[in-house]
Coordinates of C-alpha atoms in Angstrom, one line a residue:
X1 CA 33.6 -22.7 103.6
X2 CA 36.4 -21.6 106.1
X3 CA 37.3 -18.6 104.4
X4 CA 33.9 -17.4 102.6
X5 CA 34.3 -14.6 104.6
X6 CA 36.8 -13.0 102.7
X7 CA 34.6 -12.0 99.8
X8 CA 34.9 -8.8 97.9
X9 CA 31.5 -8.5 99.6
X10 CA 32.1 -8.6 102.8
X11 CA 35.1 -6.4 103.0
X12 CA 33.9 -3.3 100.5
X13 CA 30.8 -3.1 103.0
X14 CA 30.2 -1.4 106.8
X15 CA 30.0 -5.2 108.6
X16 CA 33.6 -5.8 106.5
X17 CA 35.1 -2.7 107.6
X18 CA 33.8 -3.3 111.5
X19 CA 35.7 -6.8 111.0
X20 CA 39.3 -5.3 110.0
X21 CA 38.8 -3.0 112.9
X22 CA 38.0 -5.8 115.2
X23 CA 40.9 -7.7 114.3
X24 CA 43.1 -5.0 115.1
X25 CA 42.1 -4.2 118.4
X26 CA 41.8 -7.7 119.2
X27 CA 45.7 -8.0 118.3
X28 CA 46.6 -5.8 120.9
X29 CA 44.2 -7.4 123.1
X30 CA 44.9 -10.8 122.6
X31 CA 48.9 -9.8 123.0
X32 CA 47.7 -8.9 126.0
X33 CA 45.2 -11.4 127.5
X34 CA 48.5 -13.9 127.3
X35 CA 50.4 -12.4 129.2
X36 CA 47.7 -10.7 131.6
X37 CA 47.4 -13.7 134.5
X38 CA 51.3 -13.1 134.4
X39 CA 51.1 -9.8 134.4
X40 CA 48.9 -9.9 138.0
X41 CA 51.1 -12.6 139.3
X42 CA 54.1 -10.4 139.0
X43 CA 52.4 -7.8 141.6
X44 CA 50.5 -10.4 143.3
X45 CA 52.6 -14.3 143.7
X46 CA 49.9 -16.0 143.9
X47 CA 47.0 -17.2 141.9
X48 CA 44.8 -17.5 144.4
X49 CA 44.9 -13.8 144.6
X50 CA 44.7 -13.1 141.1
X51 CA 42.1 -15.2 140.6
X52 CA 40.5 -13.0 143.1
X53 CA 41.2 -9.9 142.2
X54 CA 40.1 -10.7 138.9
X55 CA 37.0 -11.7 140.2
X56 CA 36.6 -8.0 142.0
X57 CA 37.4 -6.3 137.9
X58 CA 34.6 -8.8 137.2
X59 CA 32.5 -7.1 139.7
X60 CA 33.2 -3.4 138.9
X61 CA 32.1 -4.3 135.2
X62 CA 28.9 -5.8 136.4
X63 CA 28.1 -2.3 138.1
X64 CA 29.2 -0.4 134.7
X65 CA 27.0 -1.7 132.5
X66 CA 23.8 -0.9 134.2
X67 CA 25.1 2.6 135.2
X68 CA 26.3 3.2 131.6
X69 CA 22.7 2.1 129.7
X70 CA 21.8 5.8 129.5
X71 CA 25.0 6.9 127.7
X72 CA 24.6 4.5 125.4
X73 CA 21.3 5.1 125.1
X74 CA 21.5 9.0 123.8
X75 CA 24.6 9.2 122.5
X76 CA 26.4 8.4 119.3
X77 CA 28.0 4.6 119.3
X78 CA 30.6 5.7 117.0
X79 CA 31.8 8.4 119.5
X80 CA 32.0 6.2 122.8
X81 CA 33.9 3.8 120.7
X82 CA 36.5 6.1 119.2
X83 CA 37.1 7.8 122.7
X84 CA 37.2 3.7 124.5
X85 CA 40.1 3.3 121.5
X86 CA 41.7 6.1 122.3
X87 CA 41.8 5.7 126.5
X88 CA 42.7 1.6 126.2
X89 CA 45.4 3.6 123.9
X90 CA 46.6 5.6 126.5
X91 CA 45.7 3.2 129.5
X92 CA 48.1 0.1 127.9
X93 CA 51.3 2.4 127.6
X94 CA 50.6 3.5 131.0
X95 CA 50.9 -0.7 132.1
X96 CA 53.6 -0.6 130.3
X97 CA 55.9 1.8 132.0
X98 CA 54.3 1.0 135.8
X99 CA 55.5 -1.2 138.7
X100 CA 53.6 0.3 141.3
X101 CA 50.9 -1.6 142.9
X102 CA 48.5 0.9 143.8
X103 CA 48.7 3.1 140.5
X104 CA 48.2 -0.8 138.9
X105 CA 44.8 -1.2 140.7
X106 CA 44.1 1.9 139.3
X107 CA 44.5 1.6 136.0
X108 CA 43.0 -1.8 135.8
X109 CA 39.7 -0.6 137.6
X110 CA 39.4 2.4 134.8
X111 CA 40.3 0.1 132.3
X112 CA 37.4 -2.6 133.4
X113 CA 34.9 0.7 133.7
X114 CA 35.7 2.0 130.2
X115 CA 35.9 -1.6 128.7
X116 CA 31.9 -1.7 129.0
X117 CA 31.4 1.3 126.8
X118 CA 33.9 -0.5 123.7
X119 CA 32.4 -3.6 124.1
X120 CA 28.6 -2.2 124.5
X121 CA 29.3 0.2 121.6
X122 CA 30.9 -1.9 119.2
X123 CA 28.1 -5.1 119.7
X124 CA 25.2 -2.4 119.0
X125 CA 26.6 -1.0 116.1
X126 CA 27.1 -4.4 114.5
X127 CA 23.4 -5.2 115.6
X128 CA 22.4 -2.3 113.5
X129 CA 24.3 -2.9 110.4
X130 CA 22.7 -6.1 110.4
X131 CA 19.4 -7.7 108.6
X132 CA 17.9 -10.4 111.2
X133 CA 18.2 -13.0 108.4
X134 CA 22.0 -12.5 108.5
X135 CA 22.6 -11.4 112.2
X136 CA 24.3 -14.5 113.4
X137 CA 26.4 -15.0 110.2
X138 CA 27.5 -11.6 110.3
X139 CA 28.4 -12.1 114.0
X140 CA 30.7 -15.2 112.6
X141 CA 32.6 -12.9 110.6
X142 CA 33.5 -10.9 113.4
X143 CA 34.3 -13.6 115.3
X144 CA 36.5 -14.8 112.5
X145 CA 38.5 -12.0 112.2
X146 CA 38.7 -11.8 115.9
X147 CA 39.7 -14.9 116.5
X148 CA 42.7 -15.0 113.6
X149 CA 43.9 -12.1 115.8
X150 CA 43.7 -13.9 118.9
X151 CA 45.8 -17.0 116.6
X152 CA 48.6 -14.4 115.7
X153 CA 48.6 -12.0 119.0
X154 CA 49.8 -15.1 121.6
X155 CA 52.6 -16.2 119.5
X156 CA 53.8 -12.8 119.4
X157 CA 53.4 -12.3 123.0
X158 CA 55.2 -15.5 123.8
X159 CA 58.1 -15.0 121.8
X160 CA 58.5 -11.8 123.3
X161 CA 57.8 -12.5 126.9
X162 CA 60.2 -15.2 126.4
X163 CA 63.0 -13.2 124.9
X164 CA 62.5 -9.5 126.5
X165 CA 59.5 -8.4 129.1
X166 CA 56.0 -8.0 129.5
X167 CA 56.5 -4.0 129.3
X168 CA 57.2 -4.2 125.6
X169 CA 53.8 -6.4 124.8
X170 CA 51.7 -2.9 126.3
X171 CA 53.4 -1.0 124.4
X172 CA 52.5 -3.0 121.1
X173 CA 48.9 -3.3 122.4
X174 CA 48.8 0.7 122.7
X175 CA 50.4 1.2 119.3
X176 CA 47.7 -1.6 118.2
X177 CA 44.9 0.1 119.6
X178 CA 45.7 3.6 118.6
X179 CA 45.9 2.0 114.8
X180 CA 42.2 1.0 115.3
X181 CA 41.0 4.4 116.8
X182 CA 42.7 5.7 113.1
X183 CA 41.3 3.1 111.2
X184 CA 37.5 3.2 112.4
X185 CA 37.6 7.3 111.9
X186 CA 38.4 6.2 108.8
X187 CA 35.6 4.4 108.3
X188 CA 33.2 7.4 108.8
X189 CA 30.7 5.3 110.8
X190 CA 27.9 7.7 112.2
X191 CA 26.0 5.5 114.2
X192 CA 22.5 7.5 114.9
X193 CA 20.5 4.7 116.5
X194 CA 19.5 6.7 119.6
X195 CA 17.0 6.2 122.0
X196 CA 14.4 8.7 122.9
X197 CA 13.7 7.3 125.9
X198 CA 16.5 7.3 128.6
X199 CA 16.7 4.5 131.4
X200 CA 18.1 6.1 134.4
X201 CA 17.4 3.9 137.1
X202 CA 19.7 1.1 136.6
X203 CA 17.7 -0.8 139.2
X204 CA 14.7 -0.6 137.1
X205 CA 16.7 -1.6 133.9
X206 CA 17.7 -4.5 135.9
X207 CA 14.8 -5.7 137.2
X208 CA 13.2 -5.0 133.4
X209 CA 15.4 -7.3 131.8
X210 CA 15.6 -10.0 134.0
X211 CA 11.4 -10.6 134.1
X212 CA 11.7 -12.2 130.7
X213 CA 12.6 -15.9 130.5
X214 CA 13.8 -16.1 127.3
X215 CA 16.4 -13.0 128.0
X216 CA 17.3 -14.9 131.7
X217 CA 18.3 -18.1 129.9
X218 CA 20.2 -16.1 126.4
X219 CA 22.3 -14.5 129.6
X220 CA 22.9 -17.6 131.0
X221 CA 24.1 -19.4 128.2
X222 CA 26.7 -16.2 127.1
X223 CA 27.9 -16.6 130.5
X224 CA 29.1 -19.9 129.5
X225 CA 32.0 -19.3 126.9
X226 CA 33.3 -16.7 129.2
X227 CA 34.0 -18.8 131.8
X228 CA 35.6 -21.6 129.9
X229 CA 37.9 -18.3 128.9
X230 CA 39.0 -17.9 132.4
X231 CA 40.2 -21.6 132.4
X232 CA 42.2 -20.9 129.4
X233 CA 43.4 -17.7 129.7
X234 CA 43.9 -16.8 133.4
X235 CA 44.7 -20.2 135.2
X236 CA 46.3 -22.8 132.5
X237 CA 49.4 -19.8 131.9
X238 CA 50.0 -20.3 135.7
X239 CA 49.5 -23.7 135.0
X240 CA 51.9 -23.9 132.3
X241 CA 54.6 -21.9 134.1
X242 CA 54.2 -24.3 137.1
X243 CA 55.0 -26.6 135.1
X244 CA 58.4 -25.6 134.3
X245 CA 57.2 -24.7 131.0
X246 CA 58.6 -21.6 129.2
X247 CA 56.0 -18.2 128.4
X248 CA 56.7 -19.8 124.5
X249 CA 54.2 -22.6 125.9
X250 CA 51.6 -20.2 126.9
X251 CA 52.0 -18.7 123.6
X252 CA 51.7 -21.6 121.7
X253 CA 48.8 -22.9 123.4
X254 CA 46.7 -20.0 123.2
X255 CA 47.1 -20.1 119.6
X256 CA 46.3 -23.2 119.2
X257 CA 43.0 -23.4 121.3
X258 CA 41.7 -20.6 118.7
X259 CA 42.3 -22.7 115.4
X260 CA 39.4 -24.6 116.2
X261 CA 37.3 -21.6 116.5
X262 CA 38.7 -19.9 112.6
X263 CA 37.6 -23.3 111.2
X264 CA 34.5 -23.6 112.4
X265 CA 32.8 -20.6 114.0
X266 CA 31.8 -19.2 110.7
X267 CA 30.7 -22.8 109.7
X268 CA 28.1 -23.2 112.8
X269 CA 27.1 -19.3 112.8
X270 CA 25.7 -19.8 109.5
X271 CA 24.4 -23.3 110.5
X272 CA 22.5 -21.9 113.5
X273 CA 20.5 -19.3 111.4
X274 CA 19.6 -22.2 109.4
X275 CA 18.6 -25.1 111.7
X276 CA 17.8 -23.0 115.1
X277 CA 20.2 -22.3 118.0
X278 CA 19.1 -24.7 120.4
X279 CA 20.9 -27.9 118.4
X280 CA 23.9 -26.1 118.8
X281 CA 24.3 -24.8 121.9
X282 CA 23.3 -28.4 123.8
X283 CA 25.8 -30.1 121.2
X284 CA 28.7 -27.4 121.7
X285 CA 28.5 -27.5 125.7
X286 CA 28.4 -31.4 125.9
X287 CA 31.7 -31.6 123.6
X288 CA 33.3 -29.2 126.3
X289 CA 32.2 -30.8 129.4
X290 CA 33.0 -33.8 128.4
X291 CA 36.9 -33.3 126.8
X292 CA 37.3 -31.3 130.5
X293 CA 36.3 -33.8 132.9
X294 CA 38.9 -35.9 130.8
X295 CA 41.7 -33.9 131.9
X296 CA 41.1 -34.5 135.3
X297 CA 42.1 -38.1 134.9
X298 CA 45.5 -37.1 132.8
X299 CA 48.7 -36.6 134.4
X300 CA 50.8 -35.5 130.7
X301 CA 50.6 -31.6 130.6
X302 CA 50.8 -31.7 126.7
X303 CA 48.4 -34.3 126.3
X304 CA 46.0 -32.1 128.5
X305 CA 46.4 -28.7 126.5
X306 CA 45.6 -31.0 123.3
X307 CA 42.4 -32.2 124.8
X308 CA 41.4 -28.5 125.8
X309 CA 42.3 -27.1 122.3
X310 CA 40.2 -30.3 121.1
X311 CA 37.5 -28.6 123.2
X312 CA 37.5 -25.6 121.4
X313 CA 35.7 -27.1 118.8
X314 CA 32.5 -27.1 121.4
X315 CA 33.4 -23.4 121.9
X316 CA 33.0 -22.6 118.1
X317 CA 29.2 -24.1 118.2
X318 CA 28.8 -21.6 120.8
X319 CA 30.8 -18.5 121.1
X320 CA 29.7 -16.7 117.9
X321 CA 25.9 -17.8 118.4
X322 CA 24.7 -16.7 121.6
X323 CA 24.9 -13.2 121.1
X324 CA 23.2 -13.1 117.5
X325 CA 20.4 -15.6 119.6
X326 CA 20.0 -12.3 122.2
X327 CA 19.6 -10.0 119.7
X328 CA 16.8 -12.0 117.8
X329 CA 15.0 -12.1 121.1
X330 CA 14.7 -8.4 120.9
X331 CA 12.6 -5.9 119.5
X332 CA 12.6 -2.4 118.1
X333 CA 15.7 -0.6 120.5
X334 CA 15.5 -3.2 123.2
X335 CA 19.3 -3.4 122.2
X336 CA 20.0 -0.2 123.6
X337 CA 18.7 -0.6 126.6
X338 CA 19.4 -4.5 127.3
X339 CA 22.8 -5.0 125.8
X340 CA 24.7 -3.7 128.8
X341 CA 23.0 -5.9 131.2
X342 CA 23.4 -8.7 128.8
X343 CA 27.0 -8.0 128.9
X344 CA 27.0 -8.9 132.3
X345 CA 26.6 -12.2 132.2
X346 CA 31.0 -12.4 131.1
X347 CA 31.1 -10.8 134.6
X348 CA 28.8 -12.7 136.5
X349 CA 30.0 -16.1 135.2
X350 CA 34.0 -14.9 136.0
X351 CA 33.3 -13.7 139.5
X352 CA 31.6 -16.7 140.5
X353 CA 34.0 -19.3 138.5
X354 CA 37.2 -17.3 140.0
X355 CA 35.6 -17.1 143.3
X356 CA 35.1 -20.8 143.1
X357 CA 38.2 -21.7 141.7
X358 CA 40.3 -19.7 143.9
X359 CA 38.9 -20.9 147.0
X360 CA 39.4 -24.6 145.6
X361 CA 43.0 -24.4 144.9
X362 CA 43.4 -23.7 148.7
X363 CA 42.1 -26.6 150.0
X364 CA 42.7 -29.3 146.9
X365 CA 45.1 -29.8 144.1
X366 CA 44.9 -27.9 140.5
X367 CA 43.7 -31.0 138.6
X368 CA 40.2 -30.4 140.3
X369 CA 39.6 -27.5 138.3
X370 CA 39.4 -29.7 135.4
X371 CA 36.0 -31.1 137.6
X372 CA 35.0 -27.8 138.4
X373 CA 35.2 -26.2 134.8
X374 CA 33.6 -29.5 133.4
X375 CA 30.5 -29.3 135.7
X376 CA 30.2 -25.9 134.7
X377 CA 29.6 -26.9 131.2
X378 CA 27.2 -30.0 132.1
X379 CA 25.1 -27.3 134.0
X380 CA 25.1 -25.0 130.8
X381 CA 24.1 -28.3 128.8
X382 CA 21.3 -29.0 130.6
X383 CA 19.8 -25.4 130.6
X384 CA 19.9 -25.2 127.0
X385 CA 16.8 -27.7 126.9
X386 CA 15.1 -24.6 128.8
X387 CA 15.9 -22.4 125.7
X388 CA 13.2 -20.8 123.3
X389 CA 14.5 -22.0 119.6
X390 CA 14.9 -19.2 117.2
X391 CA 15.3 -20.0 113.4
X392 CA 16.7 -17.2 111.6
X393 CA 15.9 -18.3 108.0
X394 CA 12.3 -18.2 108.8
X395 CA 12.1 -14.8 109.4

């Protein structure tokens, strides 16, 4: 079941291609994202500070995505992508070969801005090479490939941030990331789904998608996974190195948190579609509120990474599902116009969880963010009982 994806299938076709091109770009982004809360804690020596000055790159995206539904709206998906490739290209060498502060915050802030267009882009044109029956399995595959990439890309990153410096990881992500902008032209994906109606008032678009219910509680619940990624990917590194663990550690656990998510994701994707979305997601956010709290009452740093890789399993029921249950809420190019916004919700959830963790680490210890993170997830739990069920095999 784990590796059904594979298929002859799946791989001659668009969805396929889309996949191998995901994977890629999320090597160099995943090489990356482990060494990224070091990264800001070399300019910064503190992680109360990076945790907010991620939460202001958290902000700046919010602002993007409404101001960008237009573009995406009238012009070709396959061209914003290929020109995001090329400047995250560009914009990771430039990391790479930078110690100044100031030109750091401004790269970071152009890289959060253009980061709206590749994700927006991508997510539509995978919406549109999709049947409804198959949406969420086909966001599964992604997923897959996405998160092997994430298994491989933090064991490379840890070696090398153990045995060299964190330059040489941006300059793999650039040559990563400049293979994908090759690859997808490859591909020859014109993506024509443009609107003929333009949204320029991103007020309007705002207050336009947040009068429906059932879009208000799909944003919610996307919010979710995101900010159980800021646990894992900004503060347990910090964590770890406080620990007087090595950057091999950080490595090692961020691989390991994402085998739970190749086994499974795929698995529950295709499950959702067949038994509705709303089992699921209560079930997936329980299993990670739960295994969370735990940690708060464990004093053994392994045992505690085991617990939140354990948790991943939760994450799998979840992260592949919510987005395939927005775009069934939809109708005819809604997607054009509400996927930005949508998008928002990774921003919302990490200014607020960054903004709350931050300002708890000044006052108690770090074993409180276990509490924090796990009521988090109990919240999430409970608003899934809130949700409209959608079955996609009925349709």
């Amino acid at each position: 079941m784990v590796l059904s994806f594979i298929k002859k299938e799946y791989i001659s076709n668009k969805m396929g291609r889309l996949a191998v091109i995901r994977f890629v770009t999320t090597m160099a982004a995943a090489m990356i994202g482990t060494i990224w809360a070091l990264y800001l804690d070399s300019f910064f020596n503190s992680i109360i500070l990076v945790g907010f000055f991620s939460a202001a790159l958290a902000l700046l995206s919010f602002l993007s995505y409404f101001i960008f539904v237009p573009i995406v709206e009238k012009i070709n998906k396959s061209k914003i992508y290929s020109f995001s490739l090329l400047v995250f290209s560009i914009t990771y060498f430039l990391f790479g070969i930078n110690s100044n502060l100031y030109y750091f915050v401004i790269l970071a802030f152009s890289l959060t801005i253009i980061g709206t267009l590749k994700v927006m882009s991508f997510g539509i044109m995978v919406n549109n090479e999709s049947s409804k029956k198959l949406l969420s399995q086909n966001e599964g595959l992604i997923y897959v490939f996405a998160n092997v990439a994430w298994l491989i890309g933090p064991l490379i990153a840890g070696f090398i941030a153990s045995k060299y410096n964190l330059n040489v990881i941006f300059f793999l992500g650039a040559i990563f990331t400049l293979i994908s902008f090759f690859l997808f032209k490859f591909t020859k994906l014109k993506e024509s789904n443009i609107s003929s109606k333009i949204h320029l008032n991103p007020i309007k678009t705002f207050f336009e998608f947040f009068k429906n219910k059932d879009r208000v509680i799909a944003y919610i619940l996307r919010g979710g996974v995101n900010l159980w990624f800021s646990l894992v990917y900004i503060y347990m590194p910090l964590y770890i190195i406080r620990n007087n663990l090595s950057e091999l550690w950080i490595g090692y656990f961020l691989a390991a948190t994402v085998i739970p998510l190749i086994l499974f994701e795929f698995y529950f994707s295709k499950l959702a579609g067949k038994i509705g979305f709303k089992k699921i997601f209560k079930m997936g956010f329980l299993i990670v509120s739960i295994l969370t709290v735990i940690c708060f009452f464990v004093s053994n740093i392994y045992l505690i990474l085991l617990i939140l890789v354990i948790a991943n399993i939760g994450i799998a029921m979840i992260e592949p599902t919510t987005e395939a249950y927005f775009f069934d809420l939809l109708k005819g190019k809604q997607a054009l116009q509400f996927y930005g916004p949508y998008n928002t919700t990774v921003d919302v959830n990490n200014f607020v969880v960054k903004i709350a963790a931050s300002s708890l680490l000044i006052f108690l210890p770090f074993r409180f963010i276990f509490l924090l993170f796990g009521g988090f997830m109990f919240i999430y739990f409970l608003i899934c009982f809130k949700m409209k069920d959608v079955i996609e095999a009925k349709k």
